Amino acid sequence: MEAYKTWVRRNKDYVHSLESLANGLTWLLPERFSTSEIGPEAVTAILGIITAINEHIIDTAPSERHPGSADTSSFPYGLCISALKDLETLVEVVAEYYYGDKKWNFIAVTEAIKVIVRLALFRNSGYKMLLHGGETPNVEKDLDDTNSQQRIGGFPGPGGHNGQNPLAFEGRALSALSRFGERARAMSDPSWIQRTQQLRAIMEPPTSIIKRPTLSMILSEKGVNGALFVLGEILFITRPLIYVLLIRRYGIRAWIPWFLSLSVDFIGFGFLSHVTNSGTVERDQKFHLSAFEKDEVKRRKLLWALYLMREPFFGKYTRQKLEGTERLLEPVPLIGTLTGKIVELIIGAQTRYTYMSGS
Protein backbone atom coordinates (compact mmCIF):
# COMPACT_ATOMS: atom_id res chain seq x y z
CA MET A 1 0.00 0.00 0.00
CA GLU A 2 2.84 2.37 0.79
CA ALA A 3 4.35 1.71 -2.64
CA TYR A 4 1.04 2.59 -4.27
CA LYS A 5 0.78 5.81 -2.21
CA THR A 6 4.29 6.80 -3.26
CA TRP A 7 3.51 6.14 -6.93
CA VAL A 8 0.28 8.17 -6.81
CA ARG A 9 1.98 11.13 -5.13
CA ARG A 10 4.86 11.13 -7.62
CA ASN A 11 2.57 10.82 -10.67
CA LYS A 12 -0.45 12.83 -9.56
CA ASP A 13 -0.81 14.67 -12.88
CA TYR A 14 -0.78 11.38 -14.77
CA VAL A 15 -3.27 9.90 -12.29
CA HIS A 16 -5.62 12.88 -12.72
CA SER A 17 -5.49 12.51 -16.51
CA LEU A 18 -6.33 8.81 -16.34
CA GLU A 19 -9.19 9.43 -13.94
CA SER A 20 -10.69 12.16 -16.14
CA LEU A 21 -10.48 9.94 -19.20
CA ALA A 22 -12.01 6.94 -17.43
CA ASN A 23 -14.84 8.97 -15.91
CA GLY A 24 -15.60 10.55 -19.28
CA LEU A 25 -15.77 7.17 -21.00
CA THR A 26 -18.36 5.91 -18.52
CA TRP A 27 -20.94 8.19 -20.15
CA LEU A 28 -20.51 6.20 -23.37
CA LEU A 29 -21.14 2.82 -21.74
CA PRO A 30 -24.04 0.85 -23.30
CA GLU A 31 -27.42 0.67 -21.54
CA ARG A 32 -26.78 4.02 -19.82
CA PHE A 33 -29.98 5.39 -18.23
CA SER A 34 -31.95 2.21 -18.97
CA THR A 35 -33.53 -0.46 -16.80
CA SER A 36 -30.33 -2.56 -16.89
CA GLU A 37 -28.01 0.21 -15.74
CA ILE A 38 -26.62 -1.62 -12.72
CA GLY A 39 -23.43 -2.71 -14.50
CA PRO A 40 -22.41 0.72 -15.85
CA GLU A 41 -23.27 2.40 -12.55
CA ALA A 42 -21.19 -0.15 -10.65
CA VAL A 43 -18.22 0.66 -12.90
CA THR A 44 -18.81 4.39 -12.37
CA ALA A 45 -19.05 3.95 -8.59
CA ILE A 46 -15.82 1.92 -8.45
CA LEU A 47 -13.98 4.52 -10.54
CA GLY A 48 -15.34 7.29 -8.33
CA ILE A 49 -14.18 5.56 -5.15
CA ILE A 50 -10.73 4.94 -6.64
CA THR A 51 -10.55 8.62 -7.60
CA ALA A 52 -11.54 9.65 -4.07
CA ILE A 53 -8.89 7.35 -2.56
CA ASN A 54 -6.20 8.77 -4.84
CA GLU A 55 -7.20 12.34 -3.98
CA HIS A 56 -7.04 11.45 -0.29
CA ILE A 57 -3.55 9.99 -0.75
CA ILE A 58 -2.38 13.15 -2.55
CA ASP A 59 -3.97 15.51 -0.02
CA THR A 60 -2.44 13.69 2.95
CA ALA A 61 1.07 13.63 1.48
CA PRO A 62 3.73 14.87 3.95
CA SER A 63 5.06 18.34 3.24
CA GLU A 64 8.38 18.49 1.43
CA ARG A 65 9.56 21.15 3.85
CA HIS A 66 8.25 19.29 6.92
CA PRO A 67 8.36 15.52 6.28
CA GLY A 68 5.83 13.60 8.32
CA SER A 69 3.67 16.68 8.89
CA ALA A 70 0.56 15.21 7.32
CA ASP A 71 -2.19 14.45 9.80
CA THR A 72 -3.33 10.88 9.23
CA SER A 73 -4.72 10.27 12.70
CA SER A 74 -8.07 11.97 12.17
CA PHE A 75 -11.05 10.28 10.57
CA PRO A 76 -11.03 10.72 6.74
CA TYR A 77 -14.36 12.55 6.53
CA GLY A 78 -13.78 13.79 2.98
CA LEU A 79 -12.98 10.32 1.68
CA CYS A 80 -16.02 8.87 3.44
CA ILE A 81 -18.37 11.51 1.98
CA SER A 82 -16.96 11.06 -1.53
CA ALA A 83 -17.41 7.29 -1.31
CA LEU A 84 -20.99 7.68 -0.09
CA LYS A 85 -21.82 10.00 -2.98
CA ASP A 86 -20.37 7.55 -5.49
CA LEU A 87 -22.26 4.63 -3.95
CA GLU A 88 -25.55 6.51 -3.68
CA THR A 89 -26.26 6.38 -7.42
CA LEU A 90 -25.58 2.64 -7.47
CA VAL A 91 -27.88 2.22 -4.46
CA GLU A 92 -30.61 4.17 -6.26
CA VAL A 93 -30.31 2.11 -9.47
CA VAL A 94 -30.28 -1.25 -7.67
CA ALA A 95 -33.16 -0.25 -5.38
CA GLU A 96 -35.25 0.97 -8.31
CA TYR A 97 -34.58 -2.21 -10.28
CA TYR A 98 -35.62 -4.53 -7.44
CA TYR A 99 -38.07 -2.43 -5.38
CA GLY A 100 -39.46 0.24 -7.71
CA ASP A 101 -40.76 3.35 -5.94
CA LYS A 102 -39.56 2.00 -2.60
CA LYS A 103 -36.09 3.14 -3.69
CA TRP A 104 -36.72 6.35 -1.74
CA ASN A 105 -36.38 4.40 1.51
CA PHE A 106 -32.84 3.39 0.55
CA ILE A 107 -31.99 6.88 -0.71
CA ALA A 108 -33.26 8.34 2.58
CA VAL A 109 -30.98 6.00 4.54
CA THR A 110 -27.99 7.02 2.40
CA GLU A 111 -28.79 10.73 2.83
CA ALA A 112 -29.16 10.22 6.59
CA ILE A 113 -25.70 8.65 6.77
CA LYS A 114 -24.24 11.58 4.83
CA VAL A 115 -25.94 14.02 7.19
CA ILE A 116 -24.45 12.24 10.23
CA VAL A 117 -20.95 12.26 8.73
CA ARG A 118 -21.20 15.92 7.68
CA LEU A 119 -22.53 17.03 11.06
CA ALA A 120 -19.65 15.17 12.73
CA LEU A 121 -17.19 16.90 10.37
CA PHE A 122 -18.85 20.27 11.00
CA ARG A 123 -18.40 19.82 14.75
CA ASN A 124 -14.91 18.34 14.49
CA SER A 125 -13.68 21.21 12.28
CA GLY A 126 -14.70 23.80 14.85
CA TYR A 127 -17.95 24.69 13.06
CA LYS A 128 -16.27 25.87 9.87
CA MET A 129 -18.16 26.11 6.62
CA LEU A 130 -18.12 22.82 4.72
CA LEU A 131 -16.42 23.06 1.32
CA HIS A 132 -17.95 20.94 -1.46
CA GLY A 133 -20.18 19.23 1.06
CA GLY A 134 -17.23 18.25 3.23
CA GLU A 135 -15.18 16.59 0.47
CA THR A 136 -12.58 19.39 0.60
CA PRO A 137 -11.02 20.23 3.99
CA ASN A 138 -11.53 23.81 5.11
CA VAL A 139 -7.94 24.50 6.17
CA GLU A 140 -6.17 27.82 5.72
CA LYS A 141 -2.74 27.59 4.14
CA ASP A 142 0.18 28.21 6.46
CA LEU A 143 2.37 30.91 4.93
CA ASP A 144 4.79 31.25 7.81
CA ASP A 145 7.60 29.36 6.05
CA THR A 146 7.24 31.45 2.88
CA ASN A 147 7.14 34.69 4.80
CA SER A 148 10.12 33.79 6.95
CA GLN A 149 12.20 33.15 3.84
CA GLN A 150 11.30 36.54 2.43
CA ARG A 151 11.96 38.55 5.59
CA ILE A 152 15.07 39.46 7.56
CA GLY A 153 14.52 41.08 10.90
CA GLY A 154 10.78 41.41 10.13
CA PHE A 155 11.25 43.48 6.95
CA PRO A 156 10.81 42.18 3.41
CA GLY A 157 13.96 41.96 1.31
CA PRO A 158 14.31 42.31 -2.45
CA GLY A 159 14.59 39.16 -4.59
CA GLY A 160 17.92 38.03 -5.91
CA HIS A 161 19.17 35.34 -8.24
CA ASN A 162 16.95 32.26 -8.54
CA GLY A 163 14.30 33.99 -6.41
CA GLN A 164 16.49 34.11 -3.29
CA ASN A 165 17.09 37.07 -1.03
CA PRO A 166 20.68 38.38 -1.47
CA LEU A 167 20.70 39.50 2.17
CA ALA A 168 20.15 35.88 3.23
CA PHE A 169 23.85 35.16 2.69
CA GLU A 170 24.79 37.96 5.07
CA GLY A 171 22.23 36.74 7.57
CA ARG A 172 23.60 33.20 7.49
CA ALA A 173 27.16 34.50 7.88
CA LEU A 174 26.20 36.53 10.95
CA SER A 175 24.36 33.55 12.39
CA ALA A 176 27.43 31.34 11.89
CA LEU A 177 29.69 33.90 13.62
CA SER A 178 27.22 34.14 16.48
CA ARG A 179 27.17 30.35 16.96
CA PHE A 180 31.01 30.29 16.81
CA GLY A 181 31.14 32.95 19.54
CA GLU A 182 28.69 31.01 21.72
CA ARG A 183 30.75 27.83 21.44
CA ALA A 184 33.96 29.67 22.33
CA ARG A 185 32.30 31.26 25.36
CA ALA A 186 30.91 27.87 26.45
CA MET A 187 34.41 26.34 26.31
CA SER A 188 35.82 29.01 28.60
CA ASP A 189 32.82 29.30 30.96
CA PRO A 190 30.65 26.15 31.23
CA SER A 191 28.15 27.85 33.59
CA TRP A 192 27.40 30.36 30.82
CA ILE A 193 25.35 27.71 28.97
CA GLN A 194 22.93 27.32 31.88
CA ARG A 195 22.49 31.10 32.24
CA THR A 196 21.85 31.40 28.50
CA GLN A 197 19.21 28.68 28.55
CA GLN A 198 17.44 30.31 31.51
CA LEU A 199 17.47 33.67 29.72
CA ARG A 200 16.01 32.16 26.55
CA ALA A 201 13.27 30.45 28.57
CA ILE A 202 12.33 33.84 30.04
CA MET A 203 12.53 35.78 26.76
CA GLU A 204 10.77 33.26 24.50
CA PRO A 205 6.99 33.22 24.89
CA PRO A 206 5.35 29.85 25.55
CA THR A 207 4.04 28.00 22.52
CA SER A 208 0.36 28.79 22.12
CA ILE A 209 -2.03 25.86 21.81
CA ILE A 210 -4.73 26.49 19.23
CA LYS A 211 -8.03 25.27 20.63
CA ARG A 212 -10.79 24.12 18.35
CA PRO A 213 -13.80 26.45 18.66
CA THR A 214 -16.76 24.89 20.40
CA LEU A 215 -20.42 25.74 19.97
CA SER A 216 -20.50 27.54 23.31
CA MET A 217 -17.46 29.62 22.33
CA ILE A 218 -19.07 30.66 19.04
CA LEU A 219 -22.35 31.56 20.73
CA SER A 220 -20.60 33.55 23.46
CA GLU A 221 -18.35 35.45 21.02
CA LYS A 222 -20.76 35.96 18.12
CA GLY A 223 -24.08 35.89 19.95
CA VAL A 224 -27.16 35.57 17.77
CA ASN A 225 -25.07 35.79 14.61
CA GLY A 226 -23.09 32.75 15.67
CA ALA A 227 -26.31 30.81 16.16
CA LEU A 228 -27.56 31.93 12.74
CA PHE A 229 -24.33 30.83 11.06
CA VAL A 230 -24.44 27.39 12.66
CA LEU A 231 -28.15 27.04 11.89
CA GLY A 232 -27.57 28.05 8.27
CA GLU A 233 -24.89 25.37 7.84
CA ILE A 234 -27.12 22.76 9.49
CA LEU A 235 -29.93 23.65 7.09
CA PHE A 236 -27.56 23.28 4.13
CA ILE A 237 -26.38 19.88 5.43
CA THR A 238 -29.85 18.51 6.17
CA ARG A 239 -31.69 19.96 3.15
CA PRO A 240 -31.18 16.87 0.90
CA LEU A 241 -32.54 14.55 3.61
CA ILE A 242 -35.56 16.82 4.14
CA TYR A 243 -36.18 16.80 0.38
CA VAL A 244 -36.06 12.99 0.15
CA LEU A 245 -38.36 12.53 3.15
CA LEU A 246 -40.87 14.92 1.59
CA ILE A 247 -40.70 13.01 -1.70
CA ARG A 248 -41.46 9.79 0.20
CA ARG A 249 -44.48 11.50 1.71
CA TYR A 250 -45.92 13.43 -1.25
CA GLY A 251 -44.33 11.88 -4.37
CA ILE A 252 -41.70 13.07 -6.85
CA ARG A 253 -44.17 15.05 -8.98
CA ALA A 254 -45.67 17.05 -6.12
CA TRP A 255 -44.78 20.72 -5.74
CA ILE A 256 -44.52 20.62 -1.92
CA PRO A 257 -41.07 18.91 -1.79
CA TRP A 258 -39.77 21.22 -4.52
CA PHE A 259 -40.95 24.43 -2.83
CA LEU A 260 -39.97 23.43 0.72
CA SER A 261 -36.49 22.32 -0.39
CA LEU A 262 -36.01 25.64 -2.19
CA SER A 263 -37.25 27.48 0.92
CA VAL A 264 -34.73 25.68 3.14
CA ASP A 265 -31.95 26.68 0.74
CA PHE A 266 -33.07 30.31 0.70
CA ILE A 267 -33.42 30.51 4.49
CA GLY A 268 -30.01 28.96 5.12
CA PHE A 269 -28.35 31.22 2.58
CA GLY A 270 -30.16 34.21 4.06
CA PHE A 271 -28.66 33.44 7.47
CA LEU A 272 -25.20 33.19 5.94
CA SER A 273 -25.60 36.46 4.03
CA HIS A 274 -26.76 38.23 7.17
CA VAL A 275 -23.82 37.20 9.37
CA THR A 276 -21.25 38.03 6.66
CA ASN A 277 -22.75 41.37 5.60
CA SER A 278 -20.76 44.22 7.14
CA GLY A 279 -23.72 46.59 6.86
CA THR A 280 -26.00 44.56 9.11
CA VAL A 281 -23.61 43.03 11.63
CA GLU A 282 -21.40 44.58 14.29
CA ARG A 283 -17.70 44.31 13.53
CA ASP A 284 -16.79 41.94 16.37
CA GLN A 285 -19.69 39.60 15.54
CA LYS A 286 -19.17 39.46 11.79
CA PHE A 287 -17.99 36.24 10.15
CA HIS A 288 -15.07 36.84 7.80
CA LEU A 289 -15.00 34.35 4.92
CA SER A 290 -11.76 33.07 3.44
CA ALA A 291 -11.20 32.94 -0.30
CA PHE A 292 -12.16 29.25 -0.34
CA GLU A 293 -15.34 29.96 1.62
CA LYS A 294 -16.31 32.74 -0.79
CA ASP A 295 -15.88 30.29 -3.65
CA GLU A 296 -18.08 27.84 -1.77
CA VAL A 297 -20.80 30.49 -1.45
CA LYS A 298 -20.69 30.99 -5.22
CA ARG A 299 -20.86 27.24 -5.76
CA ARG A 300 -23.95 26.99 -3.57
CA LYS A 301 -25.63 29.70 -5.60
CA LEU A 302 -24.93 27.75 -8.79
CA LEU A 303 -26.56 24.69 -7.25
CA TRP A 304 -29.87 26.52 -7.30
CA ALA A 305 -29.91 25.96 -11.08
CA LEU A 306 -30.57 22.27 -10.34
CA TYR A 307 -34.11 23.20 -9.31
CA LEU A 308 -34.77 23.70 -13.03
CA MET A 309 -33.89 20.02 -13.51
CA ARG A 310 -36.05 18.62 -10.70
CA GLU A 311 -39.61 17.43 -10.94
CA PRO A 312 -42.22 18.77 -11.29
CA PHE A 313 -40.55 21.90 -12.72
CA PHE A 314 -38.56 19.89 -15.25
CA GLY A 315 -41.56 18.04 -16.66
CA LYS A 316 -43.69 21.14 -16.97
CA TYR A 317 -41.17 23.68 -18.26
CA THR A 318 -37.52 22.67 -18.76
CA ARG A 319 -38.12 19.53 -20.80
CA GLN A 320 -40.35 21.37 -23.26
CA LYS A 321 -37.64 23.97 -23.83
CA LEU A 322 -34.99 21.29 -24.38
CA GLU A 323 -37.11 19.31 -26.82
CA GLY A 324 -38.04 22.51 -28.67
CA THR A 325 -34.36 23.37 -29.06
CA GLU A 326 -33.65 19.85 -30.31
CA ARG A 327 -36.37 20.09 -32.96
CA LEU A 328 -35.12 23.50 -34.04
CA LEU A 329 -31.52 22.37 -34.54
CA GLU A 330 -32.29 18.87 -35.86
CA PRO A 331 -32.01 19.86 -39.58
CA VAL A 332 -28.54 21.36 -39.04
CA PRO A 333 -25.81 18.82 -39.93
CA LEU A 334 -23.62 17.67 -37.05
CA ILE A 335 -24.96 20.34 -34.69
CA GLY A 336 -28.42 18.75 -34.77
CA THR A 337 -26.97 15.31 -33.98
CA LEU A 338 -24.81 16.69 -31.19
CA THR A 339 -27.73 18.62 -29.69
CA GLY A 340 -29.91 15.51 -29.77
CA LYS A 341 -27.25 13.51 -27.92
CA ILE A 342 -26.84 16.25 -25.29
CA VAL A 343 -30.60 16.49 -24.73
CA GLU A 344 -30.81 12.71 -24.43
CA LEU A 345 -28.07 12.68 -21.78
CA ILE A 346 -29.71 15.54 -19.85
CA ILE A 347 -33.12 13.86 -19.85
CA GLY A 348 -31.54 10.55 -18.84
CA ALA A 349 -29.51 12.12 -16.04
CA GLN A 350 -32.58 13.95 -14.79
CA THR A 351 -34.29 10.63 -14.03
CA ARG A 352 -31.68 9.96 -11.34
CA TYR A 353 -32.17 11.76 -8.06
CA THR A 354 -28.47 11.57 -7.18
CA TYR A 355 -27.40 13.42 -10.34
CA MET A 356 -29.65 16.39 -9.58
CA SER A 357 -29.69 16.33 -5.77
CA GLY A 358 -26.84 18.80 -5.26
CA SER A 359 -25.87 16.92 -2.12
CSV table of C-alpha atoms in Angstrom, one decimal, residues 129 224-236 263-277 280-281 285-287 289 297 300 304:
chain,number,residue,atom,x,y,z
A,129,MET,CA,-18.2,26.1,6.6
A,224,VAL,CA,-27.2,35.6,17.8
A,225,ASN,CA,-25.1,35.8,14.6
A,226,GLY,CA,-23.1,32.7,15.7
A,227,ALA,CA,-26.3,30.8,16.2
A,228,LEU,CA,-27.6,31.9,12.7
A,229,PHE,CA,-24.3,30.8,11.1
A,230,VAL,CA,-24.4,27.4,12.7
A,231,LEU,CA,-28.1,27.0,11.9
A,232,GLY,CA,-27.6,28.1,8.3
A,233,GLU,CA,-24.9,25.4,7.8
A,234,ILE,CA,-27.1,22.8,9.5
A,235,LEU,CA,-29.9,23.6,7.1
A,236,PHE,CA,-27.6,23.3,4.1
A,263,SER,CA,-37.3,27.5,0.9
A,264,VAL,CA,-34.7,25.7,3.1
A,265,ASP,CA,-31.9,26.7,0.7
A,266,PHE,CA,-33.1,30.3,0.7
A,267,ILE,CA,-33.4,30.5,4.5
A,268,GLY,CA,-30.0,29.0,5.1
A,269,PHE,CA,-28.3,31.2,2.6
A,270,GLY,CA,-30.2,34.2,4.1
A,271,PHE,CA,-28.7,33.4,7.5
A,272,LEU,CA,-25.2,33.2,5.9
A,273,SER,CA,-25.6,36.5,4.0
A,274,HIS,CA,-26.8,38.2,7.2
A,275,VAL,CA,-23.8,37.2,9.4
A,276,THR,CA,-21.3,38.0,6.7
A,277,ASN,CA,-22.7,41.4,5.6
A,280,THR,CA,-26.0,44.6,9.1
A,281,VAL,CA,-23.6,43.0,11.6
A,285,GLN,CA,-19.7,39.6,15.5
A,286,LYS,CA,-19.2,39.5,11.8
A,287,PHE,CA,-18.0,36.2,10.2
A,289,LEU,CA,-15.0,34.4,4.9
A,297,VAL,CA,-20.8,30.5,-1.4
A,300,ARG,CA,-24.0,27.0,-3.6
A,304,TRP,CA,-29.9,26.5,-7.3
